[in-house]
Amino acid sequence: MPIASPEVYSEMLDRAKAGAFAYPAINVTSSQTLNAALRGFAEAESDGIVQVSTGGADYLSGPTVKDMVTGSVAFAAYAHEVAKNYPVNIALHTDHCPKPKLDGFVRPLLAISKDRVARGEAPLFQSHMWDGSAVPLDENLQIAQELLAEAAAAHVVLEIEVGVVGGEEDGIVGAIDEKLYTTVEDGLATVAALGLGEKGRYIAALTFGNVHGVYKPGNVKLRPEILKEIQDAIGAKYGKEKPLDLVFHGGSGSLLSEIRAALDYGVVKMNIDTDTQYAFTRPVAAHMFTKYDGVLKVDGEVGDKKSYDPRTWGKAAEEGMAKRVIEACEHLRSTGTTLSK
């Protein structure tokens, strides 16, 4: 099936909310990691989201080129073509974009999608994230208002972040302090500024102790009940049950019970990067260690071309990552929920 249209993407999000499940949003940095994600979603019979960060987009353009827009456009063009061969719907998303990179990443991509829509085509990406966690809330929401208007004109969903995700990802560092927990007041201010869909559709990453990076289960102190408190407060004011479509960031090391609670409180998208990076790389390491005398030309020998052919270890890497995507679908209850069934 092709990349999800704006209408299909909206239906995906609506079904996830109604069914208390979420889509894994898999960060990719290459054609191989994209193919691994697509394979995992297809085998799980789950629709899904693939996304690129600013660093991922840089890398996709070529490590010596380092142009985020070029990398993003190339990634999207490739994804639009190869996704046709899979029986699931896939949405394309750009991940964390801080204020200094808006003009070199999200805004040009929104302009491209707006031009495409004006020609009667689908937008290039289905959603973009504005990460305003490093600026004061008032400024965060002011920029979000501007971007939401641009996104609505381009038939694109905007993702925002209210609160701070701790740890580090692509150079964005979040301190581990009280800002890890979004407040009810923050949630009410968000809706006052952005509405509940009438100004354009958005999804919100509210923070409840989330931290990027690698942590053993139980080491990340999540409080998913915060999401319920915010949903209840907004719902009481506006007369709508679970009014916000929520996003879960920094999920590595989370307990399954915490993940499932977040789903019950309205999470429809969960970012997964660290775990899939490891799942991709681990089989490569195993291949290199166990076949080192074929991969390397040891003691003047010629090695084994079949061992050092990138396709050989690349297939193992993709299989390993696909299995982790399948596991993510199971954790998020999206297995077997594809719209194509």
Short mmCIF file of C-alpha atoms in Angstrom, two decimals:
data_model
loop_
_atom_site.label_atom_id
_atom_site.label_comp_id
_atom_site.label_asym_id
_atom_site.label_seq_id
_atom_site.Cartn_x
_atom_site.Cartn_y
_atom_site.Cartn_z
CA MET A 1 0.00 0.00 0.00
CA PRO A 2 1.21 3.56 -0.50
CA ILE A 3 2.26 5.95 2.23
CA ALA A 4 -0.81 6.99 4.24
CA SER A 5 -2.83 9.90 2.89
CA PRO A 6 -3.81 12.67 5.34
CA GLU A 7 -7.25 11.08 5.62
CA VAL A 8 -5.82 7.62 6.31
CA TYR A 9 -3.38 9.01 8.87
CA SER A 10 -6.22 10.75 10.70
CA GLU A 11 -8.19 7.51 10.69
CA MET A 12 -5.16 5.66 12.04
CA LEU A 13 -4.86 8.07 14.96
CA ASP A 14 -8.60 7.97 15.65
CA ARG A 15 -8.66 4.16 15.69
CA ALA A 16 -5.66 4.00 18.00
CA LYS A 17 -7.31 6.38 20.46
CA ALA A 18 -10.61 4.50 20.38
CA GLY A 19 -8.91 1.12 20.71
CA ALA A 20 -6.40 2.13 23.42
CA PHE A 21 -3.40 1.17 21.32
CA ALA A 22 -0.53 3.14 19.84
CA TYR A 23 1.69 3.00 16.79
CA PRO A 24 5.41 2.45 17.18
CA ALA A 25 7.23 5.41 15.60
CA ILE A 26 10.53 3.98 14.46
CA ASN A 27 13.50 6.27 13.89
CA VAL A 28 15.37 5.34 10.71
CA THR A 29 18.63 6.61 9.23
CA SER A 30 19.04 4.59 6.04
CA SER A 31 17.24 2.50 3.43
CA GLN A 32 18.17 -0.60 5.44
CA THR A 33 16.63 0.59 8.69
CA LEU A 34 13.56 1.77 6.78
CA ASN A 35 13.18 -1.63 5.14
CA ALA A 36 13.57 -3.30 8.53
CA ALA A 37 10.80 -1.15 9.99
CA LEU A 38 8.48 -1.84 7.06
CA ARG A 39 9.11 -5.56 7.35
CA GLY A 40 8.37 -5.51 11.07
CA PHE A 41 5.09 -3.64 10.62
CA ALA A 42 4.01 -5.96 7.81
CA GLU A 43 4.78 -9.12 9.78
CA ALA A 44 2.92 -7.70 12.80
CA GLU A 45 -0.01 -6.69 10.56
CA SER A 46 0.20 -3.25 12.09
CA ASP A 47 0.13 0.15 10.49
CA GLY A 48 2.96 2.32 11.72
CA ILE A 49 5.08 5.44 11.64
CA VAL A 50 8.67 5.85 10.46
CA GLN A 51 10.50 9.02 11.32
CA VAL A 52 13.75 10.88 10.85
CA SER A 53 15.41 13.19 13.34
CA THR A 54 17.53 16.19 12.42
CA GLY A 55 20.63 14.03 12.76
CA GLY A 56 19.04 11.22 10.79
CA ALA A 57 18.08 13.61 8.00
CA ASP A 58 21.63 14.99 7.97
CA TYR A 59 23.01 11.46 7.65
CA LEU A 60 20.56 10.48 4.92
CA SER A 61 21.82 13.33 2.74
CA GLY A 62 25.36 11.91 2.95
CA PRO A 63 27.77 12.31 5.88
CA THR A 64 29.80 14.91 3.97
CA VAL A 65 26.76 16.80 2.64
CA LYS A 66 24.81 17.14 5.91
CA ASP A 67 21.69 18.82 4.53
CA MET A 68 18.56 18.02 6.52
CA VAL A 69 16.07 18.95 3.80
CA THR A 70 17.91 16.99 1.10
CA GLY A 71 18.09 13.95 3.34
CA SER A 72 14.42 14.22 4.29
CA VAL A 73 13.21 14.60 0.71
CA ALA A 74 15.37 11.68 -0.45
CA PHE A 75 14.13 9.52 2.41
CA ALA A 76 10.49 10.36 1.70
CA ALA A 77 10.85 9.68 -2.03
CA TYR A 78 12.40 6.28 -1.34
CA ALA A 79 9.81 5.45 1.31
CA HIS A 80 6.92 6.40 -0.98
CA GLU A 81 8.21 3.90 -3.53
CA VAL A 82 9.16 0.89 -1.41
CA ALA A 83 6.17 1.13 0.95
CA LYS A 84 3.88 0.27 -1.96
CA ASN A 85 4.98 -3.34 -1.63
CA TYR A 86 3.78 -3.81 1.95
CA PRO A 87 0.17 -4.54 3.02
CA VAL A 88 0.11 -1.91 5.79
CA ASN A 89 -0.26 1.87 6.01
CA ILE A 90 2.85 3.85 6.89
CA ALA A 91 3.02 7.50 7.93
CA LEU A 92 6.20 9.56 7.55
CA HIS A 93 7.19 11.89 10.38
CA THR A 94 10.07 14.17 11.32
CA ASP A 95 11.24 13.92 14.92
CA HIS A 96 12.52 16.49 17.47
CA CYS A 97 13.19 19.86 15.84
CA PRO A 98 14.37 22.60 18.24
CA LYS A 99 13.96 26.31 17.54
CA PRO A 100 17.43 26.88 15.98
CA LYS A 101 16.72 24.25 13.31
CA LEU A 102 13.14 25.16 12.35
CA ASP A 103 14.20 27.28 9.38
CA GLY A 104 16.51 24.58 8.06
CA PHE A 105 14.24 21.59 8.63
CA VAL A 106 10.53 21.77 9.42
CA ARG A 107 9.58 25.04 7.71
CA PRO A 108 11.12 24.15 4.32
CA LEU A 109 9.50 20.70 4.46
CA LEU A 110 6.12 22.25 5.24
CA ALA A 111 6.58 24.58 2.26
CA ILE A 112 7.31 21.59 0.01
CA SER A 113 4.16 19.83 1.20
CA LYS A 114 2.08 22.98 0.78
CA ASP A 115 3.25 23.26 -2.84
CA ARG A 116 2.47 19.59 -3.43
CA VAL A 117 -1.05 19.98 -2.03
CA ALA A 118 -1.60 23.04 -4.24
CA ARG A 119 -0.81 20.80 -7.23
CA GLY A 120 -3.33 18.22 -6.07
CA GLU A 121 -0.72 15.87 -4.62
CA ALA A 122 -0.34 14.42 -1.13
CA PRO A 123 2.02 16.11 1.35
CA LEU A 124 5.55 14.73 1.47
CA PHE A 125 5.35 13.92 5.19
CA GLN A 126 2.25 13.22 7.27
CA SER A 127 3.47 14.95 10.43
CA HIS A 128 6.30 17.08 11.80
CA MET A 129 7.45 17.68 15.35
CA TRP A 130 8.20 21.07 16.85
CA ASP A 131 10.26 20.55 20.00
CA GLY A 132 9.73 23.68 22.09
CA SER A 133 10.87 22.10 25.34
CA ALA A 134 13.96 24.33 25.52
CA VAL A 135 12.01 27.62 25.40
CA PRO A 136 9.46 29.12 27.84
CA LEU A 137 5.95 27.72 27.51
CA ASP A 138 4.48 30.97 26.15
CA GLU A 139 7.05 31.05 23.35
CA ASN A 140 6.65 27.31 22.74
CA LEU A 141 2.91 27.73 22.20
CA GLN A 142 3.26 30.91 20.14
CA ILE A 143 5.56 29.12 17.69
CA ALA A 144 3.25 26.09 17.79
CA GLN A 145 0.32 28.31 16.75
CA GLU A 146 2.27 29.58 13.74
CA LEU A 147 3.39 26.10 12.73
CA LEU A 148 -0.07 24.63 13.25
CA ALA A 149 -1.52 27.08 10.72
CA GLU A 150 1.21 26.18 8.22
CA ALA A 151 0.73 22.46 8.87
CA ALA A 152 -3.04 22.66 8.43
CA ALA A 153 -2.57 24.39 5.07
CA ALA A 154 -0.26 21.57 4.02
CA HIS A 155 -2.64 18.83 5.29
CA VAL A 156 0.01 17.81 7.83
CA VAL A 157 -0.35 16.94 11.52
CA LEU A 158 1.84 18.87 13.96
CA GLU A 159 3.47 17.22 16.96
CA ILE A 160 4.40 19.42 19.92
CA GLU A 161 6.21 18.81 23.18
CA VAL A 162 5.07 20.40 26.43
CA GLY A 163 7.48 19.62 29.23
CA VAL A 164 10.98 18.22 28.91
CA VAL A 165 12.21 14.74 28.01
CA GLY A 166 15.41 14.09 29.95
CA GLY A 167 18.64 12.68 28.57
CA GLU A 168 20.12 13.42 25.14
CA GLU A 169 19.06 12.81 21.56
CA ASP A 170 20.74 14.32 18.50
CA GLY A 171 22.34 17.06 20.56
CA ILE A 172 19.13 18.05 22.36
CA VAL A 173 19.77 17.67 26.09
CA GLY A 174 17.00 17.66 28.66
CA ALA A 175 17.89 18.09 32.32
CA ILE A 176 16.48 15.53 34.72
CA ASP A 177 14.46 17.77 37.03
CA GLU A 178 10.86 18.80 37.83
CA LYS A 179 10.30 19.87 34.21
CA LEU A 180 10.15 16.18 33.31
CA TYR A 181 6.54 16.31 34.49
CA THR A 182 4.00 18.33 32.50
CA THR A 183 1.42 20.02 34.74
CA VAL A 184 -2.34 20.32 34.41
CA GLU A 185 -1.85 24.07 33.95
CA ASP A 186 0.52 23.38 31.05
CA GLY A 187 -2.09 21.17 29.42
CA LEU A 188 -4.86 23.74 29.80
CA ALA A 189 -2.61 26.46 28.36
CA THR A 190 -1.84 24.23 25.38
CA VAL A 191 -5.50 23.77 24.51
CA ALA A 192 -6.25 27.46 25.06
CA ALA A 193 -3.59 28.28 22.48
CA LEU A 194 -4.05 25.48 19.95
CA GLY A 195 -7.65 24.40 20.37
CA LEU A 196 -8.89 20.84 20.03
CA GLY A 197 -8.66 20.35 16.30
CA GLU A 198 -10.55 23.35 14.95
CA LYS A 199 -7.26 25.16 14.17
CA GLY A 200 -5.58 22.08 12.75
CA ARG A 201 -4.78 18.62 14.05
CA TYR A 202 -1.92 18.15 16.47
CA ILE A 203 -0.58 15.45 18.74
CA ALA A 204 1.07 16.28 22.06
CA ALA A 205 4.10 14.81 23.78
CA LEU A 206 3.36 15.51 27.43
CA THR A 207 6.14 14.43 29.75
CA PHE A 208 5.69 12.21 32.76
CA GLY A 209 9.29 11.39 33.68
CA ASN A 210 10.43 10.36 30.20
CA VAL A 211 14.16 10.13 29.51
CA HIS A 212 15.96 9.44 26.23
CA GLY A 213 18.67 6.80 26.16
CA VAL A 214 19.41 3.38 27.62
CA TYR A 215 17.99 2.39 30.98
CA LYS A 216 17.24 -0.93 32.62
CA PRO A 217 13.55 -1.63 33.33
CA GLY A 218 12.45 0.20 36.45
CA ASN A 219 15.23 2.81 36.37
CA VAL A 220 13.10 5.40 34.60
CA LYS A 221 10.64 6.85 37.11
CA LEU A 222 7.52 7.32 35.04
CA ARG A 223 4.24 8.65 36.38
CA PRO A 224 1.70 7.92 33.61
CA GLU A 225 -1.13 8.96 35.93
CA ILE A 226 -0.11 12.54 35.11
CA LEU A 227 -1.52 11.99 31.63
CA LYS A 228 -4.87 11.00 33.09
CA GLU A 229 -4.93 14.05 35.36
CA ILE A 230 -4.31 16.37 32.40
CA GLN A 231 -6.83 14.61 30.15
CA ASP A 232 -9.46 14.72 32.90
CA ALA A 233 -8.92 18.42 33.58
CA ILE A 234 -9.13 19.40 29.92
CA GLY A 235 -12.03 17.04 29.36
CA ALA A 236 -13.99 18.54 32.24
CA LYS A 237 -13.49 22.05 30.85
CA TYR A 238 -14.33 21.25 27.24
CA GLY A 239 -16.79 18.39 27.67
CA LYS A 240 -14.74 15.79 25.82
CA GLU A 241 -13.34 12.47 27.02
CA LYS A 242 -9.57 12.06 26.56
CA PRO A 243 -9.41 15.17 24.37
CA LEU A 244 -5.69 15.04 23.54
CA ASP A 245 -3.90 12.61 21.22
CA LEU A 246 -0.72 11.91 23.16
CA VAL A 247 2.82 10.85 22.28
CA PHE A 248 5.19 8.81 24.46
CA HIS A 249 8.88 9.80 24.17
CA GLY A 250 11.88 8.23 25.86
CA GLY A 251 10.30 4.81 26.26
CA SER A 252 13.44 2.64 26.44
CA GLY A 253 13.57 0.86 29.78
CA SER A 254 9.88 1.46 30.53
CA LEU A 255 7.91 -1.26 32.27
CA LEU A 256 5.17 -2.85 30.18
CA SER A 257 2.64 -1.89 32.84
CA GLU A 258 3.66 1.77 32.47
CA ILE A 259 3.39 1.59 28.70
CA ARG A 260 -0.07 0.02 28.87
CA ALA A 261 -1.27 2.63 31.38
CA ALA A 262 -0.14 5.39 29.03
CA LEU A 263 -2.12 3.77 26.21
CA ASP A 264 -5.23 3.76 28.37
CA TYR A 265 -4.76 7.49 28.97
CA GLY A 266 -4.66 8.43 25.29
CA VAL A 267 -1.17 7.75 23.91
CA VAL A 268 -1.44 6.99 20.18
CA LYS A 269 2.25 7.17 19.17
CA MET A 270 5.36 5.93 20.94
CA ASN A 271 8.86 6.76 19.72
CA ILE A 272 11.34 3.90 19.56
CA ASP A 273 14.97 4.51 18.62
CA THR A 274 17.55 3.25 21.11
CA ASP A 275 16.16 -0.29 21.23
CA THR A 276 15.90 -0.64 17.46
CA GLN A 277 19.42 0.76 16.98
CA TYR A 278 20.74 -2.03 19.18
CA ALA A 279 18.54 -4.65 17.51
CA PHE A 280 19.99 -3.63 14.13
CA THR A 281 23.62 -3.55 15.25
CA ARG A 282 23.72 -6.67 17.45
CA PRO A 283 23.50 -9.20 14.55
CA VAL A 284 26.21 -7.28 12.70
CA ALA A 285 28.53 -7.60 15.70
CA ALA A 286 27.76 -11.33 15.93
CA HIS A 287 28.53 -11.76 12.23
CA MET A 288 31.84 -9.92 12.49
CA PHE A 289 32.97 -11.83 15.58
CA THR A 290 32.01 -15.30 14.36
CA LYS A 291 33.17 -14.82 10.76
CA TYR A 292 36.15 -12.58 11.40
CA ASP A 293 38.50 -14.72 9.29
CA GLY A 294 36.14 -14.32 6.33
CA VAL A 295 35.40 -10.66 6.87
CA LEU A 296 39.09 -9.82 7.36
CA LYS A 297 41.98 -10.83 5.15
CA VAL A 298 43.84 -12.48 8.02
CA ASP A 299 47.55 -13.27 7.64
CA GLY A 300 47.61 -12.35 3.98
CA GLU A 301 44.71 -14.61 3.03
CA VAL A 302 41.91 -13.45 0.71
CA GLY A 303 38.99 -13.64 3.13
CA ASP A 304 35.52 -14.75 2.08
CA LYS A 305 33.62 -12.43 -0.21
CA LYS A 306 30.27 -13.87 0.93
CA SER A 307 31.17 -12.96 4.50
CA TYR A 308 32.09 -9.34 3.87
CA ASP A 309 29.40 -8.66 1.26
CA PRO A 310 27.30 -5.94 2.98
CA ARG A 311 24.13 -7.72 1.91
CA THR A 312 25.05 -10.72 4.04
CA TRP A 313 25.33 -8.93 7.37
CA GLY A 314 22.81 -6.30 6.26
CA LYS A 315 20.07 -8.91 5.96
CA ALA A 316 20.81 -10.15 9.47
CA ALA A 317 20.68 -6.59 10.79
CA GLU A 318 17.35 -5.90 9.13
CA GLU A 319 15.89 -9.14 10.48
CA GLY A 320 17.01 -8.29 14.01
CA MET A 321 15.48 -4.82 13.86
CA ALA A 322 12.26 -6.12 12.30
CA LYS A 323 11.83 -8.51 15.22
CA ARG A 324 12.15 -5.59 17.66
CA VAL A 325 9.49 -3.67 15.71
CA ILE A 326 7.18 -6.68 15.98
CA GLU A 327 7.79 -6.73 19.74
CA ALA A 328 6.97 -3.02 19.92
CA CYS A 329 3.67 -3.62 18.14
CA GLU A 330 2.82 -6.31 20.68
CA HIS A 331 3.67 -4.02 23.60
CA LEU A 332 1.57 -1.20 22.14
CA ARG A 333 -1.38 -3.45 21.24
CA SER A 334 -1.21 -2.52 17.55
CA THR A 335 -0.59 -6.07 16.31
CA GLY A 336 -3.24 -7.11 13.80
CA THR A 337 -4.98 -3.70 13.76
CA THR A 338 -4.03 -2.55 10.25
CA LEU A 339 -6.72 -0.68 8.35
CA SER A 340 -5.97 -2.87 5.33
CA LYS A 341 -7.49 -6.00 6.94
#
